[in-house]
Coordinates of C-alpha atoms in Angstrom, one line a residue:
X276 CA -56.3 -32.6 -32.6
X277 CA -57.4 -34.8 -31.1
X278 CA -57.5 -35.6 -26.9
X279 CA -58.4 -37.3 -24.5
X280 CA -60.9 -35.0 -22.3
X281 CA -62.4 -35.4 -18.9
X282 CA -66.2 -34.7 -18.4
X283 CA -66.1 -33.1 -14.8
X284 CA -65.5 -29.3 -15.8
X285 CA -66.9 -27.3 -18.1
X286 CA -63.8 -24.8 -19.9
X287 CA -64.9 -21.7 -21.9
X288 CA -63.2 -22.1 -25.3
X289 CA -63.6 -18.2 -25.5
X290 CA -61.2 -16.6 -24.8
X291 CA -58.9 -19.0 -26.4
X292 CA -60.9 -17.9 -29.7
X293 CA -60.2 -14.2 -29.4
X294 CA -56.5 -15.8 -29.0
X295 CA -57.0 -16.9 -32.3
X296 CA -58.4 -13.6 -33.8
X297 CA -55.6 -11.2 -32.6
X298 CA -52.9 -13.3 -33.8
X299 CA -54.6 -13.4 -37.2
X300 CA -55.1 -9.4 -36.6
X301 CA -52.1 -8.0 -35.3
X302 CA -49.1 -11.4 -36.2
X303 CA -48.4 -9.9 -39.5
X304 CA -46.2 -7.2 -38.7
X305 CA -45.1 -9.1 -35.2
X306 CA -44.7 -12.8 -36.5
X307 CA -44.4 -14.4 -33.5
X308 CA -46.2 -17.9 -34.5
X309 CA -45.7 -20.5 -36.5
X310 CA -48.5 -22.0 -36.9
X311 CA -51.7 -21.6 -34.8
X312 CA -54.9 -24.4 -33.3
X313 CA -57.7 -24.5 -35.6
X314 CA -60.9 -23.1 -34.4
X315 CA -62.5 -26.5 -34.7
X316 CA -60.1 -27.9 -32.2
X317 CA -60.5 -26.5 -29.6
X318 CA -63.3 -27.4 -26.9
X319 CA -66.1 -26.9 -26.9
X320 CA -67.2 -25.7 -23.6
X321 CA -69.4 -29.7 -22.8
X322 CA -65.4 -30.5 -23.3
X323 CA -62.9 -30.3 -20.5
X324 CA -59.6 -30.7 -20.6
X325 CA -58.8 -31.3 -17.7
X326 CA -60.1 -30.8 -13.4
X327 CA -57.1 -27.6 -12.9
X328 CA -54.3 -27.9 -11.0
X329 CA -54.4 -30.0 -7.5
X330 CA -52.0 -28.4 -5.6
X331 CA -54.5 -26.4 -4.4
X332 CA -52.6 -24.5 -1.4
X333 CA -49.2 -24.9 -3.9
X334 CA -48.0 -21.9 -2.8
X335 CA -50.8 -20.6 -0.4
X336 CA -50.1 -18.0 2.1
X337 CA -52.6 -14.6 3.5
X338 CA -52.2 -12.9 -0.1
X339 CA -53.9 -15.4 -1.8
X340 CA -51.5 -16.4 -4.2
X341 CA -52.0 -20.1 -5.5
X342 CA -55.8 -20.5 -3.9
X343 CA -57.6 -21.5 -7.3
X344 CA -56.1 -25.2 -7.4
X345 CA -55.0 -23.4 -11.1
X346 CA -59.2 -22.6 -12.0
X347 CA -56.8 -19.0 -13.6
X348 CA -55.0 -20.8 -16.4
X349 CA -58.6 -22.6 -17.1
X350 CA -58.9 -21.3 -20.7
X351 CA -56.0 -19.8 -20.7
X352 CA -54.8 -19.3 -23.9
X353 CA -51.4 -19.9 -24.6
X354 CA -48.7 -20.2 -26.5
X355 CA -45.4 -22.8 -26.9
X356 CA -41.7 -22.2 -28.1
X357 CA -41.0 -24.0 -30.9
X358 CA -38.7 -26.5 -29.0
X359 CA -41.4 -27.6 -26.9
X360 CA -44.2 -30.8 -28.3
X361 CA -48.4 -29.7 -28.5
X362 CA -49.8 -32.8 -30.0
X363 CA -51.9 -32.5 -33.4
X364 CA -48.7 -29.6 -34.5
X365 CA -45.2 -30.0 -35.5
X366 CA -42.3 -29.0 -33.8
X367 CA -39.4 -27.6 -36.4
X368 CA -37.1 -25.7 -33.8
X369 CA -37.2 -22.7 -36.1
X370 CA -35.1 -24.7 -38.7
X371 CA -35.2 -26.3 -42.0
X372 CA -33.4 -29.9 -41.1
X373 CA -36.7 -30.4 -39.2
X374 CA -39.5 -32.1 -40.9
X375 CA -42.9 -30.9 -40.4
X376 CA -44.7 -33.8 -39.7
X377 CA -47.1 -33.1 -36.5
X378 CA -46.0 -34.3 -32.8
X379 CA -49.1 -37.9 -31.8
X380 CA -48.5 -36.7 -27.6
X381 CA -48.2 -33.2 -25.8
X382 CA -44.6 -32.6 -24.1
X383 CA -45.3 -33.6 -20.2
X384 CA -45.2 -29.3 -19.2
X385 CA -48.5 -28.7 -21.8
X386 CA -50.3 -31.8 -21.1
X387 CA -50.0 -30.3 -17.9
X388 CA -51.1 -27.1 -18.5
X389 CA -53.9 -28.9 -20.5
X390 CA -54.7 -31.0 -16.9
X391 CA -55.8 -26.8 -15.8
X392 CA -58.1 -26.6 -18.5
X393 CA -55.2 -23.7 -20.8
X394 CA -55.8 -24.4 -23.7
X395 CA -52.6 -24.1 -26.3
X396 CA -53.1 -22.0 -28.8
X397 CA -50.0 -21.9 -31.7
X398 CA -46.4 -22.7 -31.7
X399 CA -43.7 -19.5 -31.4
X400 CA -41.0 -18.5 -33.2
X401 CA -37.8 -19.7 -31.5
X402 CA -33.8 -19.4 -32.4
X403 CA -32.7 -21.5 -34.5
X404 CA -32.4 -25.0 -32.3
X405 CA -33.0 -22.5 -29.6
X406 CA -29.3 -20.8 -29.4
X407 CA -28.2 -18.1 -31.7
X408 CA -29.9 -17.3 -35.3
X409 CA -32.8 -15.5 -34.8
X410 CA -36.1 -16.7 -36.5
X411 CA -38.9 -13.1 -38.1
X412 CA -40.0 -12.0 -34.7
X413 CA -40.0 -8.3 -33.7
X414 CA -40.4 -6.6 -30.5
X415 CA -43.8 -5.7 -30.9
X416 CA -43.4 -2.2 -29.1
X417 CA -41.0 -1.6 -31.7
X418 CA -40.7 -3.9 -35.1
X419 CA -36.9 -3.0 -35.7
X420 CA -35.5 -4.1 -32.5
X421 CA -35.1 -6.9 -31.9
X422 CA -37.7 -8.7 -28.8
X423 CA -34.7 -10.9 -27.3
X424 CA -34.3 -14.0 -28.1
X425 CA -34.2 -17.9 -28.4
X426 CA -37.6 -17.8 -27.0
X427 CA -38.1 -14.4 -29.3
X428 CA -42.0 -15.5 -30.2
X429 CA -43.2 -16.7 -26.4
X430 CA -42.0 -12.7 -25.0
X431 CA -43.9 -11.1 -27.7
X432 CA -46.8 -12.3 -28.6
X433 CA -47.7 -12.3 -24.7
X434 CA -46.3 -8.6 -24.6
X435 CA -48.7 -7.8 -27.1
X436 CA -52.0 -9.6 -26.2
X437 CA -52.2 -12.5 -28.2
X438 CA -52.3 -14.9 -25.7
X439 CA -52.3 -14.9 -21.5
X440 CA -49.1 -16.8 -21.2
X441 CA -46.1 -18.8 -23.3
X442 CA -44.3 -21.5 -22.2
X443 CA -40.4 -20.3 -23.7
X444 CA -36.7 -22.6 -22.4
X445 CA -33.1 -21.1 -20.8
X446 CA -29.8 -22.2 -21.6
X447 CA -28.5 -18.7 -21.5
X448 CA -31.2 -16.1 -21.3
X449 CA -33.1 -16.9 -24.0
X450 CA -36.7 -16.4 -20.6
X451 CA -34.9 -13.4 -19.1
X452 CA -33.7 -11.3 -21.7
X453 CA -36.8 -11.5 -24.5
X454 CA -39.2 -10.6 -20.9
X455 CA -36.7 -8.3 -20.7
X456 CA -36.7 -6.5 -24.2
X457 CA -40.4 -7.5 -24.4
X458 CA -41.1 -5.8 -21.1
X459 CA -43.4 -8.8 -19.6
X460 CA -43.0 -11.0 -16.6
X461 CA -40.5 -14.2 -17.1
X462 CA -39.7 -17.0 -14.7
X463 CA -36.9 -19.4 -15.0
X464 CA -38.0 -21.3 -12.7
X465 CA -35.3 -23.9 -9.4
X466 CA -33.3 -26.0 -13.3
X467 CA -35.1 -29.4 -13.4
X468 CA -38.5 -27.6 -12.0
X469 CA -40.6 -28.6 -15.2
X470 CA -40.5 -32.0 -16.9
X471 CA -38.9 -31.9 -20.0
X472 CA -39.9 -35.2 -22.0
X473 CA -41.4 -33.7 -24.6
X474 CA -38.7 -30.9 -25.5
X475 CA -35.6 -31.0 -28.3
X476 CA -33.1 -30.9 -25.1
X477 CA -29.1 -30.5 -26.1
X478 CA -27.8 -28.8 -23.4
X479 CA -28.4 -31.4 -20.9
X480 CA -27.3 -29.4 -17.7
X481 CA -28.6 -26.0 -18.6
X482 CA -31.7 -26.8 -20.3
X483 CA -34.6 -25.1 -18.6
X484 CA -39.0 -24.9 -19.5
X485 CA -40.0 -21.1 -17.7
X486 CA -42.6 -18.8 -19.0
X487 CA -44.1 -15.6 -19.7
X488 CA -46.4 -13.8 -18.8
X489 CA -48.0 -10.3 -17.9
X490 CA -48.8 -10.2 -13.9
X491 CA -47.0 -11.9 -11.1
X492 CA -50.5 -13.2 -10.2
X493 CA -50.4 -15.0 -13.2
X494 CA -47.3 -16.5 -13.0
X495 CA -47.8 -18.0 -9.9
X496 CA -51.1 -19.8 -10.9
X497 CA -49.1 -21.1 -14.1
X498 CA -46.0 -22.1 -11.8
X499 CA -49.0 -23.3 -9.5
X500 CA -49.7 -26.1 -12.1
X501 CA -46.1 -26.8 -13.7
X502 CA -43.3 -26.8 -10.7
X503 CA -46.0 -27.2 -7.1
X504 CA -44.2 -25.1 -5.0
X505 CA -45.4 -25.6 -1.4
X506 CA -42.6 -23.5 0.2
X507 CA -44.4 -21.1 3.1
X508 CA -45.6 -17.8 2.7
X509 CA -43.3 -15.2 3.0
X510 CA -43.1 -13.7 6.3
X511 CA -44.8 -9.6 6.3
X512 CA -41.6 -9.0 7.3
X513 CA -39.4 -6.0 5.1
X514 CA -36.5 -8.5 3.2
X515 CA -33.2 -9.0 3.4
X516 CA -31.7 -8.9 -0.2
X517 CA -28.9 -8.9 -2.3
X518 CA -27.2 -6.5 -4.9
X519 CA -24.9 -7.8 -7.2
X520 CA -24.1 -4.8 -9.8
X521 CA -22.5 -7.3 -11.6
X522 CA -20.4 -4.3 -12.8
X523 CA -18.3 -7.0 -14.0
X524 CA -19.4 -7.6 -17.5
X525 CA -20.4 -4.8 -18.6
X526 CA -21.7 -1.6 -18.0
X527 CA -25.4 -1.0 -17.8
X528 CA -27.6 1.8 -19.9
X529 CA -28.2 4.2 -18.0
X530 CA -31.5 3.2 -17.9
X531 CA -31.0 -0.3 -17.2
X532 CA -28.9 1.3 -14.7
X533 CA -31.4 3.9 -13.2
X534 CA -34.0 0.5 -13.2
X535 CA -31.2 -1.7 -10.9
X536 CA -30.7 1.9 -8.7
X537 CA -35.0 2.9 -8.4
X538 CA -35.8 -0.5 -7.4
X539 CA -33.4 -0.9 -5.2
X540 CA -34.5 2.6 -3.7
X541 CA -38.5 0.5 -3.3
X542 CA -37.2 -1.7 -1.3
X543 CA -35.4 -0.1 0.9
X544 CA -38.0 2.5 1.4
X545 CA -40.2 -0.8 2.2
X546 CA -38.1 -1.8 5.2
X547 CA -35.6 -3.9 2.8
X548 CA -32.2 -3.9 5.0
X549 CA -29.5 -4.0 2.1
X550 CA -26.3 -6.1 1.3
X551 CA -24.1 -5.9 -1.9
X552 CA -21.3 -9.3 -1.4
X553 CA -18.3 -8.5 -3.9
X554 CA -18.0 -11.3 -6.0
X555 CA -16.7 -10.0 -9.2
X556 CA -14.5 -13.6 -9.4
X557 CA -17.2 -15.7 -8.9
X558 CA -19.2 -14.1 -11.5
X559 CA -16.1 -13.8 -14.4
X560 CA -15.5 -17.8 -13.8
X561 CA -19.2 -18.6 -13.2
X562 CA -20.2 -16.8 -17.0
X563 CA -16.6 -18.6 -18.3
X564 CA -17.6 -22.1 -16.9
X565 CA -21.3 -21.8 -18.6
X566 CA -19.4 -20.7 -22.2
X567 CA -17.7 -24.5 -22.2
X568 CA -20.2 -26.3 -20.4
X569 CA -22.9 -24.6 -23.5
X570 CA -20.4 -24.9 -26.5
X571 CA -19.2 -29.1 -25.1
X572 CA -22.9 -30.2 -24.6
X573 CA -24.2 -28.5 -27.7
X574 CA -22.6 -29.9 -29.9
X575 CA -23.4 -33.0 -29.1
X576 CA -27.1 -33.1 -28.3
X577 CA -26.6 -31.4 -31.9
X578 CA -23.7 -33.6 -33.5
X579 CA -27.4 -36.4 -34.7
X580 CA -28.8 -33.6 -36.8
X581 CA -25.2 -32.3 -37.7
X582 CA -24.0 -34.7 -39.5
X583 CA -27.5 -36.1 -41.0
X584 CA -28.6 -32.7 -42.1
X585 CA -25.7 -30.5 -42.2
X586 CA -26.1 -28.4 -45.4
X587 CA -30.1 -27.9 -43.4
X588 CA -27.9 -26.2 -40.2
X589 CA -27.6 -22.2 -40.0
X590 CA -23.9 -21.2 -39.8
X591 CA -23.9 -20.1 -36.4
X592 CA -25.4 -23.7 -35.5
X593 CA -22.6 -24.9 -37.3
X594 CA -19.3 -22.8 -36.1
X595 CA -20.6 -24.0 -32.8
X596 CA -21.1 -27.3 -33.3
X597 CA -17.1 -27.3 -33.9
X598 CA -16.3 -25.3 -31.4
X599 CA -18.2 -27.6 -29.0
X600 CA -16.2 -31.1 -30.6
X601 CA -13.1 -28.8 -29.7
X602 CA -14.0 -29.3 -26.1
X603 CA -12.4 -32.3 -24.4
X604 CA -13.7 -34.3 -21.9
X605 CA -11.3 -33.0 -19.1
X606 CA -12.2 -29.5 -18.9
X607 CA -16.1 -30.1 -19.4
X608 CA -15.5 -31.6 -15.5
X609 CA -13.0 -29.3 -14.8
X610 CA -15.8 -26.7 -15.4
X611 CA -18.6 -28.7 -13.9
X612 CA -16.5 -29.2 -11.0
X613 CA -15.9 -25.9 -11.1
X614 CA -19.1 -24.7 -11.4
X615 CA -20.8 -27.3 -8.1
X616 CA -17.5 -25.6 -6.2
X617 CA -18.7 -22.4 -7.1
X618 CA -22.5 -22.9 -6.3
X619 CA -21.8 -24.6 -3.2
X620 CA -20.0 -21.2 -1.8
X621 CA -22.9 -19.0 -3.8
X622 CA -25.7 -21.5 -1.8
X623 CA -23.3 -19.8 2.3
X624 CA -22.9 -15.8 0.9
X625 CA -26.3 -16.1 -0.2
X626 CA -27.7 -18.4 2.6
X627 CA -29.1 -15.0 5.1
X628 CA -30.9 -13.6 1.9
X629 CA -34.3 -13.7 0.6
X630 CA -33.6 -12.4 -2.4
X631 CA -31.0 -10.8 -5.2
X632 CA -31.8 -8.3 -6.9
X633 CA -28.9 -8.3 -10.1
X634 CA -30.3 -6.6 -14.1
X635 CA -31.6 -7.9 -16.5
X636 CA -29.7 -7.1 -20.1
X637 CA -27.3 -4.4 -20.8
X638 CA -30.1 -2.1 -22.0
X639 CA -32.9 -1.6 -23.5
X640 CA -33.9 -3.9 -27.0
X641 CA -30.9 -3.6 -29.4
X642 CA -32.2 -2.3 -32.3
X643 CA -32.4 -4.5 -35.9
X644 CA -33.1 -8.2 -36.5
X645 CA -29.8 -9.7 -36.5
X646 CA -28.9 -10.5 -33.5
X647 CA -31.2 -11.1 -29.8
X648 CA -28.8 -9.0 -28.1
X649 CA -26.3 -9.8 -25.0
X650 CA -27.4 -12.1 -22.3
X651 CA -24.5 -12.1 -20.5
X652 CA -26.2 -11.2 -17.6
X653 CA -28.2 -14.4 -17.7
X654 CA -25.9 -16.9 -17.9
X655 CA -24.3 -17.0 -14.3
X656 CA -28.2 -18.3 -13.2
X657 CA -29.2 -20.7 -15.3
X658 CA -25.4 -22.8 -14.4
X659 CA -26.3 -22.4 -10.8
X660 CA -29.9 -23.7 -12.1
X661 CA -31.1 -21.0 -9.6
X662 CA -34.8 -19.5 -9.9
X663 CA -35.3 -16.2 -11.4
X664 CA -38.3 -13.7 -12.8
X665 CA -38.1 -10.0 -14.8
X666 CA -39.8 -7.6 -13.9
X667 CA -40.5 -4.9 -16.2
X668 CA -39.9 -1.5 -14.3
X669 CA -39.8 0.9 -16.6
X670 CA -39.4 3.0 -19.9
X671 CA -35.9 4.1 -20.8
X672 CA -34.8 6.2 -23.6
X673 CA -35.9 4.6 -26.7
X674 CA -39.1 4.2 -25.5
X675 CA -38.7 0.6 -24.6
X676 CA -39.1 -1.3 -21.7
X677 CA -36.5 -1.4 -19.3
X678 CA -36.6 -4.0 -15.5
X679 CA -34.5 -5.7 -13.3
X680 CA -34.4 -9.4 -12.1
X681 CA -34.8 -11.5 -9.1
X682 CA -33.2 -14.5 -8.3
X683 CA -33.9 -16.7 -5.4
X684 CA -31.4 -19.7 -3.9
X685 CA -32.3 -23.7 -6.1
X686 CA -35.6 -25.2 -4.2
X687 CA -37.4 -21.5 -3.1
X688 CA -39.5 -20.7 -6.1
X689 CA -43.0 -20.2 -4.3
X690 CA -41.1 -17.7 -1.5
X691 CA -38.8 -16.0 -4.5
X692 CA -43.0 -15.5 -6.3
X693 CA -44.0 -14.7 -3.5
X694 CA -41.5 -11.6 -2.6
X695 CA -41.7 -10.2 -6.2
X696 CA -46.2 -10.4 -5.9
X697 CA -46.0 -8.8 -2.6
X698 CA -43.5 -5.8 -3.8
X699 CA -43.4 -5.6 -7.1
X700 CA -45.9 -2.6 -8.3
X701 CA -47.7 -3.8 -11.2
X702 CA -47.3 -2.8 -14.4
X703 CA -48.6 -2.3 -17.6
X704 CA -46.6 -5.0 -19.9
X705 CA -48.8 -4.9 -22.8
X706 CA -47.6 -2.9 -26.3
X707 CA -49.5 -0.4 -28.1
X708 CA -50.1 -2.9 -31.3

């Protein structure tokens, strides 16, 4: 791979070389990567990909978050979901229908991370076209269980310690759910905050680029580069928190229920005031709207591929395209109108809270690799475009990770990350590989 280099800063490639060794040692059983960088293409220490983020005080604050100007990303190895372009590597979207030609340019988000000194070391497995047909990736905590999806390879690669960070995307629950199943930090920013140039976009009003890390501090460093949040630091006070159990969406496992309860108990011990709004009717309407909008947009985004190479597209994806094409524009516009109406209502409803606590997933990662599990607890936030962070908390009955998600109002990414850094206990998220 060939890239322009800025000689101002030196990047030590040792972390990236260590990542490539870890991939070689561990990925045979986990299968998180579809291709890796050539070690010879890594910066040699006399070259550099950039000076680091110029958003030195992007997240600001007395807690030390965001003070290193992206310096903590220098030399950081990261994986890239295989619907996002990396120069010199193909983008196959987990699909037989795509060609294997290397890309000439990085996606915008990859280029930004390179500018901050991070090093892409490989492309990670995705469900076909980031939809529902799973790839080969296994959960590092237990190989017989799903890692979630569609950003399966990215979450598993971080959980297994092969890379420090990985990019993913979310249309329904494709960042938060695999983060929950693999026990890592997953961050989905406010919709539109990360530039999508160089990404295979299928759902124009839903697709959002996010990322996985093992600590909140690492997620903050990535956020300072990719979204340049300029919110003031979280005040030194107890937060006001809304609890949404989302009972209308399905029953939680005992472990997931305990994770939610324990999170609330811990926040209350820190002085947080908890409100419990009753919004079941809105929640059901939002989930229904998400399904209609997603199918409508996915069908039209996939149509050129299906028309040309239908025999190379999986049955589930073909079925989704047919179902989406059957949705008329008036129905789609009505659901978009409902989305806007409920978004406005919820901005008022949650205008006085600092963040929302809700389930990330129904429970631990399900057994088997034929499905990526349920995203039902993530879809409303993807539809609204609100920022979310999954925070792992403990292990469930099966010894697999569980946790919760915290949600902020639009464009409060910096504040949400501040609260998570200040209030969430550090959890060792490495799988015992």
